[in-house]
CSV table of N, CA and C in Angstrom, one decimal:
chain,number,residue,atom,x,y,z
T,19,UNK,N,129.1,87.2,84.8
T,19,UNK,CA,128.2,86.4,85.7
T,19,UNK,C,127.1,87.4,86.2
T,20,UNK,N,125.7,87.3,85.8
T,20,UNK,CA,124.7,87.6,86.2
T,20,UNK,C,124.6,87.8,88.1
T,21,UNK,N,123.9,88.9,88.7
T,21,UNK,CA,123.8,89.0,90.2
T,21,UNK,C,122.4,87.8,90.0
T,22,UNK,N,122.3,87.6,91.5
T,22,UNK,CA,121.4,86.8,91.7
T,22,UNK,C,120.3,87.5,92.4
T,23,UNK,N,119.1,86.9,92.5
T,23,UNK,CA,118.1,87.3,93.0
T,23,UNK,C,118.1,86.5,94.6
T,24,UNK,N,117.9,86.7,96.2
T,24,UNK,CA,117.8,86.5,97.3
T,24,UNK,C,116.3,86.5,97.5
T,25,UNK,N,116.2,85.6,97.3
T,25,UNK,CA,114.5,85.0,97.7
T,25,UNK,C,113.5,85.3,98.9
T,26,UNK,N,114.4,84.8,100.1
T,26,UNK,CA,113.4,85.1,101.6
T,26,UNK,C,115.0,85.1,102.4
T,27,UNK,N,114.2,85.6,103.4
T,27,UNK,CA,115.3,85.8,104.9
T,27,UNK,C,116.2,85.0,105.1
T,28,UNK,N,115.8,83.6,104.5
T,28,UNK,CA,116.8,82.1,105.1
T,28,UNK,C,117.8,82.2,104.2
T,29,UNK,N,117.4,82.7,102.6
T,29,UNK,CA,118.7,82.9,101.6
T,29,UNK,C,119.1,83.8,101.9
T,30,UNK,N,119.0,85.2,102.6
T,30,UNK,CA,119.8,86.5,102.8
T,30,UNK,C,120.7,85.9,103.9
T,31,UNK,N,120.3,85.0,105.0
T,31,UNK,CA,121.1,84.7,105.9
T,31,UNK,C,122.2,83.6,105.5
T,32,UNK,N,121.9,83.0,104.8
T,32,UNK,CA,123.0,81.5,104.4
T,32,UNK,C,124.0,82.5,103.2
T,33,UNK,N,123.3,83.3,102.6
T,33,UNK,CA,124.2,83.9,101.6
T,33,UNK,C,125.5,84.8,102.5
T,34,UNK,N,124.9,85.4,102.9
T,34,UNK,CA,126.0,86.7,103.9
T,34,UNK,C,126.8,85.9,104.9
T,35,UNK,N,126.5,84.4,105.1
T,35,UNK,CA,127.1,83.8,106.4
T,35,UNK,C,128.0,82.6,105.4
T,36,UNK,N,128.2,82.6,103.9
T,36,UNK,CA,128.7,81.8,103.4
T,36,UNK,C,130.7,81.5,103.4
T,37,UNK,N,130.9,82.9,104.1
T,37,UNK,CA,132.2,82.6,104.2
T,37,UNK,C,133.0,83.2,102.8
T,38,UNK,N,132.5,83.9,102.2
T,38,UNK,CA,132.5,84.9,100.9
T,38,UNK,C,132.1,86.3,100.6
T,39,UNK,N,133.1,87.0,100.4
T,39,UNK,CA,132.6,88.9,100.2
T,39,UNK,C,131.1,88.5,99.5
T,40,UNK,N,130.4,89.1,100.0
T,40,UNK,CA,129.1,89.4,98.9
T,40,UNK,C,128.9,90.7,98.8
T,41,UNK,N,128.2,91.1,97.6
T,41,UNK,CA,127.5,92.8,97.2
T,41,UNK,C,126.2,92.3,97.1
T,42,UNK,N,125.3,93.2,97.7
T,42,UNK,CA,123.9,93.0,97.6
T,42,UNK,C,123.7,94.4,97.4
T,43,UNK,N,122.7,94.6,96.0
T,43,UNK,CA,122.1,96.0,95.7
T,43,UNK,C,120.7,95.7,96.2
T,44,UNK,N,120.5,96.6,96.9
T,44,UNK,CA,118.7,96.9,97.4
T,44,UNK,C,118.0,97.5,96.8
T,45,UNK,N,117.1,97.5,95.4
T,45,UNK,CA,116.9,98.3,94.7
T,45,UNK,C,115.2,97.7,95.0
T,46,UNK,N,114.6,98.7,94.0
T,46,UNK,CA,113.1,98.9,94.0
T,46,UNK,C,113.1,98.6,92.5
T,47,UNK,N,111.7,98.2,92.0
T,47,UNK,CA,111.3,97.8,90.6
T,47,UNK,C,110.7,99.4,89.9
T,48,UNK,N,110.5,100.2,91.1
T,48,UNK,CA,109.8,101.5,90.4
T,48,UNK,C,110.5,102.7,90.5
T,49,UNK,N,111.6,102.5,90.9
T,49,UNK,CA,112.7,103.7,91.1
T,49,UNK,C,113.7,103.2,90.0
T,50,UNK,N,113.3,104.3,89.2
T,50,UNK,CA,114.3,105.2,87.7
T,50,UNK,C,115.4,105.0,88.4
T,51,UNK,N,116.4,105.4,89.5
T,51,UNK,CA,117.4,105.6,89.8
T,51,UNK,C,118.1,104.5,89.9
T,52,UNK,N,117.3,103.2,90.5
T,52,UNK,CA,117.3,101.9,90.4
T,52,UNK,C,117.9,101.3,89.3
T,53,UNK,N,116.7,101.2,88.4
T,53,UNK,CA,117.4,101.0,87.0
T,53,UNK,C,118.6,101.8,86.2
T,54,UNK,N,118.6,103.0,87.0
T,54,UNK,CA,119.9,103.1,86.0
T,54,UNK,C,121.1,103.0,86.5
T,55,UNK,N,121.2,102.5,87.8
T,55,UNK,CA,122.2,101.8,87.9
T,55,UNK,C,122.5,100.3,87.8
T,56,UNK,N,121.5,99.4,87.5
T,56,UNK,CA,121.8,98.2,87.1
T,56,UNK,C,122.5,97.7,86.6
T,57,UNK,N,123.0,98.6,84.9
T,57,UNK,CA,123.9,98.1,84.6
T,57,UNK,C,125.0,98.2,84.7
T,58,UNK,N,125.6,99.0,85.7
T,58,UNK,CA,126.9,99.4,86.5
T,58,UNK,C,126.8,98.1,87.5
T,59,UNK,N,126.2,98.0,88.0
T,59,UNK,CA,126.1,96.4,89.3
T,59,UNK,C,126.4,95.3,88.1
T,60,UNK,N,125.7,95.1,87.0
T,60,UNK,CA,125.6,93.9,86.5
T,60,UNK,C,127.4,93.7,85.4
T,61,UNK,N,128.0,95.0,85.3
T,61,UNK,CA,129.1,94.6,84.8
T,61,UNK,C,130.1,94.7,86.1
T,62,UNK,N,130.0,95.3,87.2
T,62,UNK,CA,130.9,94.8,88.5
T,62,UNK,C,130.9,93.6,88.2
T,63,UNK,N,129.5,92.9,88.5
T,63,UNK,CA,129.6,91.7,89.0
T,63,UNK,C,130.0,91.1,87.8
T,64,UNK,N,130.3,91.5,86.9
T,64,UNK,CA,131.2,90.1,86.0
T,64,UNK,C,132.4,90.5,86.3
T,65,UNK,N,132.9,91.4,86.4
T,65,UNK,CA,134.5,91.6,86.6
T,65,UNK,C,134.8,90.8,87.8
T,66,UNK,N,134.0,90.6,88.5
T,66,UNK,CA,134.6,90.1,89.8
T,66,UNK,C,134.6,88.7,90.4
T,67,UNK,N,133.8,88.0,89.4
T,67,UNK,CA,133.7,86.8,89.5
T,67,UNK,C,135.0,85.6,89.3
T,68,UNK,N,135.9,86.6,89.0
T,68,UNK,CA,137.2,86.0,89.5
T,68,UNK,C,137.8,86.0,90.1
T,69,UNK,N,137.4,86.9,91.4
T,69,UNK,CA,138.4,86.9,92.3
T,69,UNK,C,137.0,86.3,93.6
T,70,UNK,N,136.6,86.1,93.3
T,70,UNK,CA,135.6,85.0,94.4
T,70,UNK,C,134.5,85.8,94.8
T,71,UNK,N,134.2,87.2,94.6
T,71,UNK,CA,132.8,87.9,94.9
T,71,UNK,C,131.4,87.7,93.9
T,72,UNK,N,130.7,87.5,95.1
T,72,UNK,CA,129.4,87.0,94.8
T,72,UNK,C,128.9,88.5,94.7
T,73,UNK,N,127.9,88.5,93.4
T,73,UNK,CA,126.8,89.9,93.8
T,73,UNK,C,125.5,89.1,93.7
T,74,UNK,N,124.5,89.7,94.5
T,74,UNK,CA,123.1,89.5,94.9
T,74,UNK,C,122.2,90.8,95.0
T,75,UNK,N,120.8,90.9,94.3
T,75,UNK,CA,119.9,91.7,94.2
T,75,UNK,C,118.9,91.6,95.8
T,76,UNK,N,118.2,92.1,96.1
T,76,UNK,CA,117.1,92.5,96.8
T,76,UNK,C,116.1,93.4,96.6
T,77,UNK,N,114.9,93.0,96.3
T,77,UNK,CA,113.8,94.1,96.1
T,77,UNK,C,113.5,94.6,97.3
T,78,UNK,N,113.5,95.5,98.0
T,78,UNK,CA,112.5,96.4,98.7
T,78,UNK,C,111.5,95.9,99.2
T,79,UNK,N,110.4,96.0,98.2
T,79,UNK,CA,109.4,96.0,98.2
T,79,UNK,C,109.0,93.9,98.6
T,80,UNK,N,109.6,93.2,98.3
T,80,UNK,CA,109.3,92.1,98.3
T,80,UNK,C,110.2,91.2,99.6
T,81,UNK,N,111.0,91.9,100.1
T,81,UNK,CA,111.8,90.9,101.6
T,81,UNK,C,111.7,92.3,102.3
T,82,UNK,N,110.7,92.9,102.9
T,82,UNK,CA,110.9,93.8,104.0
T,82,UNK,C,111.7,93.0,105.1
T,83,UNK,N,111.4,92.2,105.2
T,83,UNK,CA,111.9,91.7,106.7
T,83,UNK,C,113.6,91.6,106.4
T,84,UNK,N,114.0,91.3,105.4
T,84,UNK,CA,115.7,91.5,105.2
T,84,UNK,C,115.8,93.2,104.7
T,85,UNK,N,115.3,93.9,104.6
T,85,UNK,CA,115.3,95.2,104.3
T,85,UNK,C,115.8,96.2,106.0
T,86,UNK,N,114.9,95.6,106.7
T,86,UNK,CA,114.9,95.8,108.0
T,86,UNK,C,116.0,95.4,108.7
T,87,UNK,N,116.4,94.0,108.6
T,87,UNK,CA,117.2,93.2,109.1
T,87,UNK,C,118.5,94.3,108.6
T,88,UNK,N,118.6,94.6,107.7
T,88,UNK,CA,120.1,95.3,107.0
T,88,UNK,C,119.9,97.2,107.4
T,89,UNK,N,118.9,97.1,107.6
T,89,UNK,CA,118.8,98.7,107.9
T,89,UNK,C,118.8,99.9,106.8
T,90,UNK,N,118.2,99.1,105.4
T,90,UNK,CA,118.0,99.9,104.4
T,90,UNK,C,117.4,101.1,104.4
T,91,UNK,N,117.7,102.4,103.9
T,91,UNK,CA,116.8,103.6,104.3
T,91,UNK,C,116.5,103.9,103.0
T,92,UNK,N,117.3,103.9,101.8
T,92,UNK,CA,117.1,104.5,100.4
T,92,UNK,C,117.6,103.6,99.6
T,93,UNK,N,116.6,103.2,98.6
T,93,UNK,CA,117.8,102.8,97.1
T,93,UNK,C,118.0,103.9,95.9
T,94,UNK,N,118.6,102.8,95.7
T,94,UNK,CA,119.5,102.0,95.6
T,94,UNK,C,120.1,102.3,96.7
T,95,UNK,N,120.9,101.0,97.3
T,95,UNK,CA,121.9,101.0,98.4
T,95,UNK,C,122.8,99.5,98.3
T,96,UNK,N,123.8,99.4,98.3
T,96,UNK,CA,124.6,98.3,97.6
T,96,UNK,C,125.7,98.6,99.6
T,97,UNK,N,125.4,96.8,99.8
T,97,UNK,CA,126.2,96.5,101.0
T,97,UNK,C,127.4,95.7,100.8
T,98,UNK,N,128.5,95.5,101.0
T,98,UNK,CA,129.3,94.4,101.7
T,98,UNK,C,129.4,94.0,102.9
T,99,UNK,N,129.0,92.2,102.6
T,99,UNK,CA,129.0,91.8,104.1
T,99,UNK,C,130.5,90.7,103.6
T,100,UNK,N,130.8,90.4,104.8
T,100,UNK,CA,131.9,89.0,104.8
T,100,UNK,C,131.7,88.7,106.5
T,101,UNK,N,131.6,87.4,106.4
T,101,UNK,CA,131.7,86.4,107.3
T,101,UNK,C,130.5,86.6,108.1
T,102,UNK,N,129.0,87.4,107.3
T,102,UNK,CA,128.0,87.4,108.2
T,102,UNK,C,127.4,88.8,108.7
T,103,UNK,N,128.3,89.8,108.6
T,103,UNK,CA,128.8,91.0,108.8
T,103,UNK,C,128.7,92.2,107.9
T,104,UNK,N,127.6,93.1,108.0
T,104,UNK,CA,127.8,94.0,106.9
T,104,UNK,C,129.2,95.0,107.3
T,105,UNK,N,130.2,95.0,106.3
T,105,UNK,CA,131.4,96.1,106.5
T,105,UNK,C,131.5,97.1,105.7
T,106,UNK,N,130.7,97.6,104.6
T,106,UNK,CA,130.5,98.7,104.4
T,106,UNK,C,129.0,98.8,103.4
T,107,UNK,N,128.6,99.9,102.9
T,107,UNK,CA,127.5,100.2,102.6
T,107,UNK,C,127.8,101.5,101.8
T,108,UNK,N,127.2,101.9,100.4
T,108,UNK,CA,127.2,102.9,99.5
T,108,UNK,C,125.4,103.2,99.2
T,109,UNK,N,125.0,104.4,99.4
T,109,UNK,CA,123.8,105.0,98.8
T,109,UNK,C,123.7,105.8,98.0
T,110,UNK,N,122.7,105.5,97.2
T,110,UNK,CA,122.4,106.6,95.7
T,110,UNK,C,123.2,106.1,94.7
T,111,UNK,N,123.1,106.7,93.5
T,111,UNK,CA,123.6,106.8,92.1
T,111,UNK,C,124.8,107.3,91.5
T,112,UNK,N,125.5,107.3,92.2
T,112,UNK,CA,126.6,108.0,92.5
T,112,UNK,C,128.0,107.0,92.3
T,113,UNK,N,127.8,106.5,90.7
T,113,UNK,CA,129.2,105.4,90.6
T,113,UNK,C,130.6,105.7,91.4
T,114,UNK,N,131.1,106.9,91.6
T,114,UNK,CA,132.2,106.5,92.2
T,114,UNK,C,132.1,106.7,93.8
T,115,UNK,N,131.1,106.6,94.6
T,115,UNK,CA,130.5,106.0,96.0
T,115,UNK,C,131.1,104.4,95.6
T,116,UNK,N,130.3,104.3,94.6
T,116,UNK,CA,129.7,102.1,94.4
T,116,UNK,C,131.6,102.1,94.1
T,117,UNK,N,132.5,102.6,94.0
T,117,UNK,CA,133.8,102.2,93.5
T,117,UNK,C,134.9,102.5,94.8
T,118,UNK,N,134.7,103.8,95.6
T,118,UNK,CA,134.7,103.6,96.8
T,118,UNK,C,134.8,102.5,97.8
T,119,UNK,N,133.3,102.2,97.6
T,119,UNK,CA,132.3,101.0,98.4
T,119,UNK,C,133.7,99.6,98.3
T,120,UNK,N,134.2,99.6,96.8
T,120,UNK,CA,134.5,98.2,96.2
T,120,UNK,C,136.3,98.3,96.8
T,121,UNK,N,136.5,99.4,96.7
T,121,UNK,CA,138.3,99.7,96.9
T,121,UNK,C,138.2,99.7,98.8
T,122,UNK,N,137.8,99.8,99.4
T,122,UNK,CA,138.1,99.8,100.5
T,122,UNK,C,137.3,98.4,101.3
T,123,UNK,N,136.3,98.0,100.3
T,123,UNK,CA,136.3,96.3,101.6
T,123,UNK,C,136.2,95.1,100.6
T,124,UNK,N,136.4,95.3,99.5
T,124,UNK,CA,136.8,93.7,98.1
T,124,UNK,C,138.0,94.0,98.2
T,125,UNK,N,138.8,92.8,98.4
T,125,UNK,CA,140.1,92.4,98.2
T,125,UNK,C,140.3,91.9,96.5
T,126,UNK,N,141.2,93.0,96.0
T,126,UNK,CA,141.5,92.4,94.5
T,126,UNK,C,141.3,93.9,93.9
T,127,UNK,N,140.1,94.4,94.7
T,127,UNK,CA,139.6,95.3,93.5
T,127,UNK,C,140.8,96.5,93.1
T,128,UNK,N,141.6,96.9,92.1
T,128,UNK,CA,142.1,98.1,91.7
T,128,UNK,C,141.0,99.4,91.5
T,129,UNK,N,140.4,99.2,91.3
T,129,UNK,CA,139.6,100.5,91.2
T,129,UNK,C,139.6,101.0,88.9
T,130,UNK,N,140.1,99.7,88.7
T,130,UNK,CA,140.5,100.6,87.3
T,130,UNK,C,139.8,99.4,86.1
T,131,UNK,N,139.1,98.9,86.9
T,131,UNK,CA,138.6,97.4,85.9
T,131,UNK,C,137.3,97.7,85.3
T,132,UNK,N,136.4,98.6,86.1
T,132,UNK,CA,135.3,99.7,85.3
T,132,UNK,C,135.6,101.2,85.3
T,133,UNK,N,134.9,101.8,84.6
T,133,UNK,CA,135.5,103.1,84.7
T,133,UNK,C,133.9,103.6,84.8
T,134,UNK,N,133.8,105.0,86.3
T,134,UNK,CA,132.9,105.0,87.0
T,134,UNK,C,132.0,106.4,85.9
């Protein structure tokens, strides 16, 4: 399952308040480091679409005002929120941070479904 793109403020708020783990990567369209982690986000997010986690993108550069609202300082930066609530946060390129990030606040995750 493809991550989704978060449009404006009203979708970052109904998305994180839906009552579902979500992952949101904060990435930039001009940061190399960005892109090379995409494809590590984009095969999480199929592995996990079984056990009920949503993943969602964010540009930087295009929802400052949810950039702010989440307290982004560097991308890539990949959050889990549940019930509204950011509960943890991983920065940089650094796959076994983002695996970290997934074993200690996604329920399900083994840690052994990607290999970092």
């Amino acid at each position: 399952m493809p991550f989704n793109p978060i449009d404006d403020a009203q979708d970052f708020t109904r998305i994180i308040n839906s009552g579902k783990t979500v992952v949101i990567d904060f990435h930039a369209d001009w940061s190399g480091w960005c892109r090379s982690t995409s494809q590590r986000f984009s095969e999480l997010s199929d592995t996990f679409v079984r056990i009920g986690v949503d993943f969602y993108r964010v540009n930087v550069d295009e929802l400052e005002d949810v950039v702010l609202e989440a307290d982004v300082r560097v991308v890539p930066t990949y959050m889990v929120f549940k019930d509204g609530k950011k509960v943890g946060h991983s920065t940089g390129v650094d796959g076994l941070s983002l695996h970290k990030l997934m074993g200690s606040y996604v329920t399900g995750w083994t840690g052994c479904e990607v290999v970092a």
